[in-house]
């Protein structure tokens, strides 16, 4: 019994001696797990905001177009349209307003608007952030980005061909100018050279205009903003609620259509009646011919 008790005391003594080391190892492993978790959290990429897809270091000559569709309440379409238009006209340097149109929500139609602008590369992201953000006094959920798309057109070959054509035309003009400066030219030759120079100069100006247009498309980006109404209701009966809320305009539009049809049909009414009487007369004549009257013979 004494030996057993002594062995138990020695085992408990070893355990008490190892307990601090076990706790220390557990603390180290927890610290390692926490550090690894912090590293994974730090390494996780944050959602990046909208940035221009154009890159100045890219060798390709690309023309970018961005299409945005924003959903709003019907009464907020006009304020957002005016804000997007005025942002380009008054507050964004280098912005060119290409299109600005709005349609009201009279009758059964829903209001909608469109703004199309041409922007430098550096101004694209701030402009997109502005037109997709709530205006002062609106909540964050009042503006919904329904759709966003970016397209690029490669103009590398077109720009290269235009530059090569300009080089050839300039060389040809230089040779014609050198011929015109010769002292032994006849009057007829000078007239032909002058006509050829005028034609070449016209082609050079046309090619330069084409190159300027291509360079402008590469140096800028087009942003098209479509503003539409988004349904605030959800659920299986959302369409029914939407129609019920607009029952007055829908009823008025249907009544107007019925009245329009009635008024348009009035001039045709005498013609339809005359045609009906004529058909009835023809039908009675054919019936008499098919069933002639029987003559009764008296004895």
PDB file of C-alpha atoms in Angstrom:
ATOM      1  CA  UNK A   1       0.000   0.000   0.000  1.00  0.00           C
ATOM      2  CA  UNK A   2       2.818   2.443   0.864  1.00  0.00           C
ATOM      3  CA  UNK A   3       4.528   1.676  -2.428  1.00  0.00           C
ATOM      4  CA  UNK A   4       1.298   2.365  -4.358  1.00  0.00           C
ATOM      5  CA  UNK A   5       0.783   5.615  -2.523  1.00  0.00           C
ATOM      6  CA  UNK A   6       4.358   6.625  -3.210  1.00  0.00           C
ATOM      7  CA  UNK A   7       3.963   5.853  -6.936  1.00  0.00           C
ATOM      8  CA  UNK A   8       0.776   7.919  -7.067  1.00  0.00           C
ATOM      9  CA  UNK A   9       2.521  10.845  -5.382  1.00  0.00           C
ATOM     10  CA  UNK A  10       5.409  10.635  -7.886  1.00  0.00           C
ATOM     11  CA  UNK A  11       2.979  10.539 -10.838  1.00  0.00           C
ATOM     12  CA  UNK A  12       1.088  13.551  -9.481  1.00  0.00           C
ATOM     13  CA  UNK A  13       4.375  15.327  -8.975  1.00  0.00           C
ATOM     14  CA  UNK A  14       5.408  14.717 -12.573  1.00  0.00           C
ATOM     15  CA  UNK A  15       2.022  15.951 -13.795  1.00  0.00           C
ATOM     16  CA  UNK A  16       2.264  19.119 -11.708  1.00  0.00           C
ATOM     17  CA  UNK A  17       5.735  19.665 -13.114  1.00  0.00           C
ATOM     18  CA  UNK A  18       4.552  19.245 -16.706  1.00  0.00           C
ATOM     19  CA  UNK A  19       1.406  21.361 -16.294  1.00  0.00           C
ATOM     20  CA  UNK A  20       3.113  24.771 -16.817  1.00  0.00           C
ATOM     21  CA  UNK A  21       4.810  23.511 -19.969  1.00  0.00           C
ATOM     22  CA  UNK A  22       1.495  22.258 -21.380  1.00  0.00           C
ATOM     23  CA  UNK A  23      -0.190  25.585 -20.634  1.00  0.00           C
ATOM     24  CA  UNK A  24       2.711  27.430 -22.257  1.00  0.00           C
ATOM     25  CA  UNK A  25       2.509  25.285 -25.377  1.00  0.00           C
ATOM     26  CA  UNK A  26      -1.267  25.785 -25.596  1.00  0.00           C
ATOM     27  CA  UNK A  27      -0.813  29.531 -25.274  1.00  0.00           C
ATOM     28  CA  UNK A  28       1.818  29.517 -28.032  1.00  0.00           C
ATOM     29  CA  UNK A  29      -0.426  27.497 -30.346  1.00  0.00           C
ATOM     30  CA  UNK A  30      -3.338  29.889 -29.663  1.00  0.00           C
ATOM     31  CA  UNK A  31      -1.106  32.841 -30.366  1.00  0.00           C
ATOM     32  CA  UNK A  32       0.055  31.212 -33.595  1.00  0.00           C
ATOM     33  CA  UNK A  33      -3.545  30.564 -34.674  1.00  0.00           C
ATOM     34  CA  UNK A  34      -4.511  34.142 -33.879  1.00  0.00           C
ATOM     35  CA  UNK A  35      -1.495  35.458 -35.770  1.00  0.00           C
ATOM     36  CA  UNK A  36      -2.308  33.242 -38.748  1.00  0.00           C
ATOM     37  CA  UNK A  37      -5.906  34.440 -38.654  1.00  0.00           C
ATOM     38  CA  UNK A  38      -4.747  38.066 -38.574  1.00  0.00           C
ATOM     39  CA  UNK A  39      -2.460  37.416 -41.538  1.00  0.00           C
ATOM     40  CA  UNK A  40      -5.297  35.827 -43.531  1.00  0.00           C
ATOM     41  CA  UNK A  41      -7.565  38.746 -42.675  1.00  0.00           C
ATOM     42  CA  UNK A  42      -4.912  41.222 -43.736  1.00  0.00           C
ATOM     43  CA  UNK A  43      -4.233  39.297 -46.933  1.00  0.00           C
ATOM     44  CA  UNK A  44      -7.930  39.134 -47.916  1.00  0.00           C
ATOM     45  CA  UNK A  45      -8.518  41.744 -50.644  1.00  0.00           C
ATOM     46  CA  UNK A  46     -11.073  44.464 -49.949  1.00  0.00           C
ATOM     47  CA  UNK A  47     -13.744  45.222 -52.550  1.00  0.00           C
ATOM     48  CA  UNK A  48     -12.163  47.609 -55.030  1.00  0.00           C
ATOM     49  CA  UNK A  49     -14.104  50.700 -56.162  1.00  0.00           C
ATOM     50  CA  UNK A  50     -14.845  51.421 -59.797  1.00  0.00           C
ATOM     51  CA  UNK A  51     -11.685  52.476 -61.631  1.00  0.00           C
ATOM     52  CA  UNK A  52     -11.011  53.274 -65.229  1.00  0.00           C
ATOM     53  CA  UNK A  53     -10.071  50.236 -67.271  1.00  0.00           C
ATOM     54  CA  UNK A  54      -7.613  52.240 -69.385  1.00  0.00           C
ATOM     55  CA  UNK A  55      -3.909  51.853 -68.687  1.00  0.00           C
ATOM     56  CA  UNK A  56      -1.369  54.397 -69.871  1.00  0.00           C
ATOM     57  CA  UNK A  57       1.357  51.749 -70.085  1.00  0.00           C
ATOM     58  CA  UNK A  58      -0.683  49.510 -72.379  1.00  0.00           C
ATOM     59  CA  UNK A  59       0.601  49.199 -75.929  1.00  0.00           C
ATOM     60  CA  UNK A  60      -2.874  48.565 -77.327  1.00  0.00           C
ATOM     61  CA  UNK A  61      -4.949  51.568 -78.335  1.00  0.00           C
ATOM     62  CA  UNK A  62      -8.326  50.865 -76.760  1.00  0.00           C
ATOM     63  CA  UNK A  63     -11.480  52.984 -76.695  1.00  0.00           C
ATOM     64  CA  UNK A  64     -13.579  52.269 -73.588  1.00  0.00           C
ATOM     65  CA  UNK A  65     -17.335  52.638 -73.084  1.00  0.00           C
ATOM     66  CA  UNK A  66     -19.127  52.173 -69.752  1.00  0.00           C
ATOM     67  CA  UNK A  67     -22.884  51.537 -69.473  1.00  0.00           C
ATOM     68  CA  UNK A  68     -24.597  52.024 -66.110  1.00  0.00           C
ATOM     69  CA  UNK A  69     -28.242  51.407 -65.197  1.00  0.00           C
ATOM     70  CA  UNK A  70     -29.477  52.937 -61.939  1.00  0.00           C
ATOM     71  CA  UNK A  71     -32.845  52.212 -60.327  1.00  0.00           C
ATOM     72  CA  UNK A  72     -34.668  54.965 -58.427  1.00  0.00           C
ATOM     73  CA  UNK A  73     -38.083  55.893 -57.143  1.00  0.00           C
ATOM     74  CA  UNK A  74     -40.244  57.596 -59.794  1.00  0.00           C
ATOM     75  CA  UNK A  75     -40.018  61.010 -58.119  1.00  0.00           C
ATOM     76  CA  UNK A  76     -36.192  60.838 -57.909  1.00  0.00           C
ATOM     77  CA  UNK A  77     -35.467  60.325 -61.607  1.00  0.00           C
ATOM     78  CA  UNK A  78     -35.519  64.030 -62.502  1.00  0.00           C
ATOM     79  CA  UNK A  79     -33.210  65.173 -59.646  1.00  0.00           C
ATOM     80  CA  UNK A  80     -30.607  62.508 -60.460  1.00  0.00           C
ATOM     81  CA  UNK A  81     -30.803  63.360 -64.161  1.00  0.00           C
ATOM     82  CA  UNK A  82     -30.174  67.044 -63.431  1.00  0.00           C
ATOM     83  CA  UNK A  83     -27.329  66.216 -61.032  1.00  0.00           C
ATOM     84  CA  UNK A  84     -25.544  63.956 -63.544  1.00  0.00           C
ATOM     85  CA  UNK A  85     -25.930  66.524 -66.328  1.00  0.00           C
ATOM     86  CA  UNK A  86     -24.797  69.492 -64.240  1.00  0.00           C
ATOM     87  CA  UNK A  87     -21.852  67.512 -62.833  1.00  0.00           C
ATOM     88  CA  UNK A  88     -20.470  67.213 -66.358  1.00  0.00           C
ATOM     89  CA  UNK A  89     -21.267  70.768 -67.402  1.00  0.00           C
ATOM     90  CA  UNK A  90     -20.081  72.625 -64.308  1.00  0.00           C
ATOM     91  CA  UNK A  91     -17.872  70.512 -62.044  1.00  0.00           C
ATOM     92  CA  UNK A  92     -15.844  68.011 -64.109  1.00  0.00           C
ATOM     93  CA  UNK A  93     -12.867  69.332 -66.072  1.00  0.00           C
ATOM     94  CA  UNK A  94     -12.599  68.013 -69.618  1.00  0.00           C
ATOM     95  CA  UNK A  95     -16.125  66.524 -69.591  1.00  0.00           C
ATOM     96  CA  UNK A  96     -18.166  66.701 -72.798  1.00  0.00           C
ATOM     97  CA  UNK A  97     -21.935  66.200 -72.636  1.00  0.00           C
ATOM     98  CA  UNK A  98     -22.963  64.023 -75.582  1.00  0.00           C
ATOM     99  CA  UNK A  99     -26.592  63.156 -74.775  1.00  0.00           C
ATOM    100  CA  UNK A 100     -29.091  64.266 -72.127  1.00  0.00           C
ATOM    101  CA  UNK A 101     -32.742  63.182 -72.397  1.00  0.00           C
ATOM    102  CA  UNK A 102     -35.564  62.569 -69.927  1.00  0.00           C
ATOM    103  CA  UNK A 103     -39.096  61.171 -70.272  1.00  0.00           C
ATOM    104  CA  UNK A 104     -41.790  61.954 -67.730  1.00  0.00           C
ATOM    105  CA  UNK A 105     -44.081  59.359 -66.193  1.00  0.00           C
ATOM    106  CA  UNK A 106     -47.387  60.610 -67.564  1.00  0.00           C
ATOM    107  CA  UNK A 107     -50.053  58.018 -68.259  1.00  0.00           C
ATOM    108  CA  UNK A 108     -48.975  54.417 -67.964  1.00  0.00           C
ATOM    109  CA  UNK A 109     -45.332  55.136 -68.790  1.00  0.00           C
ATOM    110  CA  UNK A 110     -42.579  55.019 -66.195  1.00  0.00           C
ATOM    111  CA  UNK A 111     -40.154  57.973 -66.005  1.00  0.00           C
ATOM    112  CA  UNK A 112     -36.657  57.364 -67.305  1.00  0.00           C
ATOM    113  CA  UNK A 113     -33.616  59.413 -68.295  1.00  0.00           C
ATOM    114  CA  UNK A 114     -30.271  59.014 -70.030  1.00  0.00           C
ATOM    115  CA  UNK A 115     -27.028  60.993 -69.781  1.00  0.00           C
ATOM    116  CA  UNK A 116     -24.000  60.227 -71.958  1.00  0.00           C
ATOM    117  CA  UNK A 117     -20.679  61.989 -71.386  1.00  0.00           C
ATOM    118  CA  UNK A 118     -17.084  61.803 -72.622  1.00  0.00           C
ATOM    119  CA  UNK A 119     -14.493  61.961 -69.846  1.00  0.00           C
ATOM    120  CA  UNK A 120     -10.714  61.846 -69.407  1.00  0.00           C
ATOM    121  CA  UNK A 121      -9.407  58.627 -67.868  1.00  0.00           C
ATOM    122  CA  UNK A 122      -8.785  60.164 -64.447  1.00  0.00           C
ATOM    123  CA  UNK A 123     -12.317  61.595 -64.194  1.00  0.00           C
ATOM    124  CA  UNK A 124     -14.236  58.382 -64.953  1.00  0.00           C
ATOM    125  CA  UNK A 125     -14.136  56.804 -61.485  1.00  0.00           C
ATOM    126  CA  UNK A 126     -15.170  59.981 -59.570  1.00  0.00           C
ATOM    127  CA  UNK A 127     -18.021  60.630 -62.005  1.00  0.00           C
ATOM    128  CA  UNK A 128     -19.326  57.049 -61.761  1.00  0.00           C
ATOM    129  CA  UNK A 129     -19.108  57.195 -57.959  1.00  0.00           C
ATOM    130  CA  UNK A 130     -21.136  60.421 -57.966  1.00  0.00           C
ATOM    131  CA  UNK A 131     -23.949  59.287 -60.277  1.00  0.00           C
ATOM    132  CA  UNK A 132     -24.395  55.972 -58.414  1.00  0.00           C
ATOM    133  CA  UNK A 133     -24.428  57.549 -54.937  1.00  0.00           C
ATOM    134  CA  UNK A 134     -27.468  58.970 -53.094  1.00  0.00           C
ATOM    135  CA  UNK A 135     -28.101  62.700 -53.289  1.00  0.00           C
ATOM    136  CA  UNK A 136     -28.312  64.795 -50.106  1.00  0.00           C
ATOM    137  CA  UNK A 137     -31.393  63.778 -48.168  1.00  0.00           C
ATOM    138  CA  UNK A 138     -31.552  60.249 -49.637  1.00  0.00           C
ATOM    139  CA  UNK A 139     -30.757  56.970 -47.910  1.00  0.00           C
ATOM    140  CA  UNK A 140     -28.127  54.515 -49.102  1.00  0.00           C
ATOM    141  CA  UNK A 141     -30.764  52.052 -50.295  1.00  0.00           C
ATOM    142  CA  UNK A 142     -32.632  54.605 -52.402  1.00  0.00           C
ATOM    143  CA  UNK A 143     -30.167  54.222 -55.293  1.00  0.00           C
ATOM    144  CA  UNK A 144     -29.731  50.767 -56.820  1.00  0.00           C
ATOM    145  CA  UNK A 145     -27.054  49.914 -59.375  1.00  0.00           C
ATOM    146  CA  UNK A 146     -28.985  47.485 -61.576  1.00  0.00           C
ATOM    147  CA  UNK A 147     -26.401  46.869 -64.292  1.00  0.00           C
ATOM    148  CA  UNK A 148     -22.834  47.867 -65.100  1.00  0.00           C
ATOM    149  CA  UNK A 149     -20.899  46.928 -68.249  1.00  0.00           C
ATOM    150  CA  UNK A 150     -17.583  47.965 -69.814  1.00  0.00           C
ATOM    151  CA  UNK A 151     -16.673  47.487 -73.476  1.00  0.00           C
ATOM    152  CA  UNK A 152     -13.412  48.159 -75.284  1.00  0.00           C
ATOM    153  CA  UNK A 153     -12.728  48.631 -78.981  1.00  0.00           C
ATOM    154  CA  UNK A 154      -9.193  48.024 -80.234  1.00  0.00           C
ATOM    155  CA  UNK A 155      -8.137  50.927 -82.480  1.00  0.00           C
ATOM    156  CA  UNK A 156      -4.480  49.950 -82.767  1.00  0.00           C
ATOM    157  CA  UNK A 157      -4.712  48.867 -86.402  1.00  0.00           C
ATOM    158  CA  UNK A 158      -6.806  51.873 -87.443  1.00  0.00           C
ATOM    159  CA  UNK A 159      -4.379  54.342 -85.846  1.00  0.00           C
ATOM    160  CA  UNK A 160      -1.387  52.582 -87.398  1.00  0.00           C
ATOM    161  CA  UNK A 161      -2.972  52.608 -90.873  1.00  0.00           C
ATOM    162  CA  UNK A 162      -3.871  56.286 -90.575  1.00  0.00           C
ATOM    163  CA  UNK A 163      -0.332  57.204 -89.510  1.00  0.00           C
ATOM    164  CA  UNK A 164       1.179  55.218 -92.373  1.00  0.00           C
ATOM    165  CA  UNK A 165      -1.143  56.907 -94.867  1.00  0.00           C
ATOM    166  CA  UNK A 166      -0.229  60.338 -93.520  1.00  0.00           C
ATOM    167  CA  UNK A 167       3.466  59.571 -93.921  1.00  0.00           C
ATOM    168  CA  UNK A 168       2.969  58.518 -97.538  1.00  0.00           C
ATOM    169  CA  UNK A 169       0.870  61.600 -98.339  1.00  0.00           C
ATOM    170  CA  UNK A 170       3.405  63.960 -96.764  1.00  0.00           C
ATOM    171  CA  UNK A 171       6.231  62.365 -98.750  1.00  0.00           C
ATOM    172  CA  UNK A 172       4.226  62.708-101.954  1.00  0.00           C
ATOM    173  CA  UNK A 173       3.505  66.353-101.191  1.00  0.00           C
ATOM    174  CA  UNK A 174       7.202  66.999-100.601  1.00  0.00           C
ATOM    175  CA  UNK A 175       8.107  65.467-103.965  1.00  0.00           C
ATOM    176  CA  UNK A 176       5.430  67.524-105.734  1.00  0.00           C
ATOM    177  CA  UNK A 177       6.702  70.684-104.056  1.00  0.00           C
ATOM    178  CA  UNK A 178      10.237  69.893-105.194  1.00  0.00           C
ATOM    179  CA  UNK A 179       9.011  69.400-108.770  1.00  0.00           C
ATOM    180  CA  UNK A 180       7.137  72.698-108.684  1.00  0.00           C
ATOM    181  CA  UNK A 181      10.318  74.547-107.658  1.00  0.00           C
ATOM    182  CA  UNK A 182      12.297  73.462-110.717  1.00  0.00           C
ATOM    183  CA  UNK A 183      13.138  76.425-112.947  1.00  0.00           C
ATOM    184  CA  UNK A 184      12.580  74.639-116.271  1.00  0.00           C
ATOM    185  CA  UNK A 185       8.895  73.782-115.713  1.00  0.00           C
ATOM    186  CA  UNK A 186       6.387  74.680-118.369  1.00  0.00           C
ATOM    187  CA  UNK A 187       3.095  76.367-117.580  1.00  0.00           C
ATOM    188  CA  UNK A 188       1.138  73.190-118.308  1.00  0.00           C
ATOM    189  CA  UNK A 189       3.324  71.202-115.902  1.00  0.00           C
ATOM    190  CA  UNK A 190       2.916  73.798-113.170  1.00  0.00           C
ATOM    191  CA  UNK A 191      -0.866  73.703-113.547  1.00  0.00           C
ATOM    192  CA  UNK A 192      -0.906  69.880-113.244  1.00  0.00           C
ATOM    193  CA  UNK A 193       1.409  69.953-110.219  1.00  0.00           C
ATOM    194  CA  UNK A 194      -0.716  72.623-108.523  1.00  0.00           C
ATOM    195  CA  UNK A 195      -3.879  70.538-109.059  1.00  0.00           C
ATOM    196  CA  UNK A 196      -2.184  67.423-107.696  1.00  0.00           C
ATOM    197  CA  UNK A 197      -0.900  69.378-104.673  1.00  0.00           C
ATOM    198  CA  UNK A 198      -4.413  70.626-103.891  1.00  0.00           C
ATOM    199  CA  UNK A 199      -5.787  67.082-104.052  1.00  0.00           C
ATOM    200  CA  UNK A 200      -3.007  65.708-101.838  1.00  0.00           C
ATOM    201  CA  UNK A 201      -3.499  68.508 -99.310  1.00  0.00           C
ATOM    202  CA  UNK A 202      -7.201  67.679 -99.093  1.00  0.00           C
ATOM    203  CA  UNK A 203      -6.398  64.011 -98.445  1.00  0.00           C
ATOM    204  CA  UNK A 204      -3.865  64.974 -95.778  1.00  0.00           C
ATOM    205  CA  UNK A 205      -6.415  67.134 -93.946  1.00  0.00           C
ATOM    206  CA  UNK A 206      -8.980  64.334 -94.074  1.00  0.00           C
ATOM    207  CA  UNK A 207      -6.488  61.800 -92.698  1.00  0.00           C
ATOM    208  CA  UNK A 208      -5.443  64.197 -89.940  1.00  0.00           C
ATOM    209  CA  UNK A 209      -9.079  64.657 -88.935  1.00  0.00           C
ATOM    210  CA  UNK A 210      -9.524  60.878 -88.782  1.00  0.00           C
ATOM    211  CA  UNK A 211      -6.398  60.533 -86.638  1.00  0.00           C
ATOM    212  CA  UNK A 212      -7.564  63.252 -84.235  1.00  0.00           C
ATOM    213  CA  UNK A 213     -10.892  61.474 -83.833  1.00  0.00           C
ATOM    214  CA  UNK A 214      -9.186  58.148 -83.115  1.00  0.00           C
ATOM    215  CA  UNK A 215      -6.791  59.771 -80.633  1.00  0.00           C
ATOM    216  CA  UNK A 216      -9.701  61.401 -78.832  1.00  0.00           C
ATOM    217  CA  UNK A 217     -11.472  58.057 -78.481  1.00  0.00           C
ATOM    218  CA  UNK A 218      -8.342  56.496 -77.017  1.00  0.00           C
ATOM    219  CA  UNK A 219      -7.552  59.411 -74.678  1.00  0.00           C
ATOM    220  CA  UNK A 220     -11.098  59.568 -73.269  1.00  0.00           C
ATOM    221  CA  UNK A 221     -13.876  57.215 -72.202  1.00  0.00           C
ATOM    222  CA  UNK A 222     -17.640  57.361 -72.770  1.00  0.00           C
ATOM    223  CA  UNK A 223     -19.971  56.825 -69.816  1.00  0.00           C
ATOM    224  CA  UNK A 224     -23.686  56.230 -70.463  1.00  0.00           C
ATOM    225  CA  UNK A 225     -25.998  56.514 -67.460  1.00  0.00           C
ATOM    226  CA  UNK A 226     -29.522  55.069 -67.772  1.00  0.00           C
ATOM    227  CA  UNK A 227     -31.875  56.089 -64.954  1.00  0.00           C
ATOM    228  CA  UNK A 228     -34.994  53.960 -64.501  1.00  0.00           C
ATOM    229  CA  UNK A 229     -37.606  53.344 -61.851  1.00  0.00           C
ATOM    230  CA  UNK A 230     -37.118  50.352 -59.576  1.00  0.00           C
ATOM    231  CA  UNK A 231     -39.966  48.593 -57.802  1.00  0.00           C
ATOM    232  CA  UNK A 232     -39.958  49.288 -54.113  1.00  0.00           C
ATOM    233  CA  UNK A 233     -42.349  46.432 -53.436  1.00  0.00           C
ATOM    234  CA  UNK A 234     -41.379  42.791 -53.374  1.00  0.00           C
ATOM    235  CA  UNK A 235     -43.228  39.515 -53.163  1.00  0.00           C
ATOM    236  CA  UNK A 236     -45.611  37.494 -55.264  1.00  0.00           C
ATOM    237  CA  UNK A 237     -48.231  40.283 -55.405  1.00  0.00           C
ATOM    238  CA  UNK A 238     -45.774  43.066 -56.240  1.00  0.00           C
ATOM    239  CA  UNK A 239     -47.050  43.382 -59.854  1.00  0.00           C
ATOM    240  CA  UNK A 240     -50.654  43.554 -58.612  1.00  0.00           C
ATOM    241  CA  UNK A 241     -49.762  46.283 -56.118  1.00  0.00           C
ATOM    242  CA  UNK A 242     -47.857  48.156 -58.795  1.00  0.00           C
ATOM    243  CA  UNK A 243     -50.842  48.110 -61.175  1.00  0.00           C
ATOM    244  CA  UNK A 244     -53.251  49.040 -58.373  1.00  0.00           C
ATOM    245  CA  UNK A 245     -51.139  52.052 -57.414  1.00  0.00           C
ATOM    246  CA  UNK A 246     -51.347  53.242 -61.033  1.00  0.00           C
ATOM    247  CA  UNK A 247     -54.979  52.229 -61.606  1.00  0.00           C
ATOM    248  CA  UNK A 248     -56.095  55.837 -62.165  1.00  0.00           C
ATOM    249  CA  UNK A 249     -53.702  56.612 -65.043  1.00  0.00           C
ATOM    250  CA  UNK A 250     -54.279  53.157 -66.538  1.00  0.00           C
ATOM    251  CA  UNK A 251     -58.074  53.634 -66.451  1.00  0.00           C
ATOM    252  CA  UNK A 252     -57.750  57.054 -68.042  1.00  0.00           C
ATOM    253  CA  UNK A 253     -55.472  55.722 -70.777  1.00  0.00           C
ATOM    254  CA  UNK A 254     -57.880  52.857 -71.537  1.00  0.00           C
ATOM    255  CA  UNK A 255     -60.862  55.239 -71.658  1.00  0.00           C
ATOM    256  CA  UNK A 256     -58.961  57.536 -74.006  1.00  0.00           C
ATOM    257  CA  UNK A 257     -58.143  54.576 -76.266  1.00  0.00           C
ATOM    258  CA  UNK A 258     -61.784  53.487 -76.357  1.00  0.00           C
ATOM    259  CA  UNK A 259     -62.934  57.032 -77.151  1.00  0.00           C
ATOM    260  CA  UNK A 260     -60.285  57.335 -79.850  1.00  0.00           C
ATOM    261  CA  UNK A 261     -61.514  54.083 -81.431  1.00  0.00           C
ATOM    262  CA  UNK A 262     -65.163  55.239 -81.304  1.00  0.00           C
ATOM    263  CA  UNK A 263     -64.425  58.601 -82.893  1.00  0.00           C
ATOM    264  CA  UNK A 264     -62.274  56.992 -85.574  1.00  0.00           C
ATOM    265  CA  UNK A 265     -65.056  54.478 -86.369  1.00  0.00           C
ATOM    266  CA  UNK A 266     -67.855  57.033 -86.872  1.00  0.00           C
ATOM    267  CA  UNK A 267     -67.024  57.867 -90.542  1.00  0.00           C
ATOM    268  CA  UNK A 268     -67.090  54.167 -91.397  1.00  0.00           C
ATOM    269  CA  UNK A 269     -70.507  53.508 -89.823  1.00  0.00           C
ATOM    270  CA  UNK A 270     -72.664  54.499 -92.911  1.00  0.00           C
ATOM    271  CA  UNK A 271     -70.444  52.405 -95.173  1.00  0.00           C
ATOM    272  CA  UNK A 272     -70.785  49.393 -92.881  1.00  0.00           C
ATOM    273  CA  UNK A 273     -74.590  49.793 -92.743  1.00  0.00           C
ATOM    274  CA  UNK A 274     -74.851  50.116 -96.527  1.00  0.00           C
ATOM    275  CA  UNK A 275     -72.684  47.014 -96.992  1.00  0.00           C
ATOM    276  CA  UNK A 276     -74.863  45.072 -94.524  1.00  0.00           C
ATOM    277  CA  UNK A 277     -78.086  46.054 -96.372  1.00  0.00           C
ATOM    278  CA  UNK A 278     -76.527  45.146 -99.721  1.00  0.00           C
ATOM    279  CA  UNK A 279     -75.457  41.728 -98.443  1.00  0.00           C
ATOM    280  CA  UNK A 280     -78.938  41.069 -97.060  1.00  0.00           C
ATOM    281  CA  UNK A 281     -80.539  42.008-100.387  1.00  0.00           C
ATOM    282  CA  UNK A 282     -78.198  39.698-102.297  1.00  0.00           C
ATOM    283  CA  UNK A 283     -78.902  36.891 -99.842  1.00  0.00           C
ATOM    284  CA  UNK A 284     -82.696  37.260-100.275  1.00  0.00           C
ATOM    285  CA  UNK A 285     -82.412  37.257-104.077  1.00  0.00           C
ATOM    286  CA  UNK A 286     -80.320  34.071-104.052  1.00  0.00           C
ATOM    287  CA  UNK A 287     -82.758  32.449-101.662  1.00  0.00           C
ATOM    288  CA  UNK A 288     -85.705  33.180-103.956  1.00  0.00           C
ATOM    289  CA  UNK A 289     -83.868  31.702-106.929  1.00  0.00           C
ATOM    290  CA  UNK A 290     -82.972  28.573-105.014  1.00  0.00           C
ATOM    291  CA  UNK A 291     -86.548  28.020-103.771  1.00  0.00           C
ATOM    292  CA  UNK A 292     -89.037  29.267-106.448  1.00  0.00           C
ATOM    293  CA  UNK A 293     -92.677  29.671-105.452  1.00  0.00           C
ATOM    294  CA  UNK A 294     -94.889  26.750-106.188  1.00  0.00           C
ATOM    295  CA  UNK A 295     -97.974  27.439-108.338  1.00  0.00           C
ATOM    296  CA  UNK A 296    -101.079  25.858-106.888  1.00  0.00           C
ATOM    297  CA  UNK A 297    -103.247  24.056-109.530  1.00  0.00           C
ATOM    298  CA  UNK A 298    -106.993  24.155-108.963  1.00  0.00           C
ATOM    299  CA  UNK A 299    -109.220  21.217-110.154  1.00  0.00           C
TER     300      UNK A 299
END
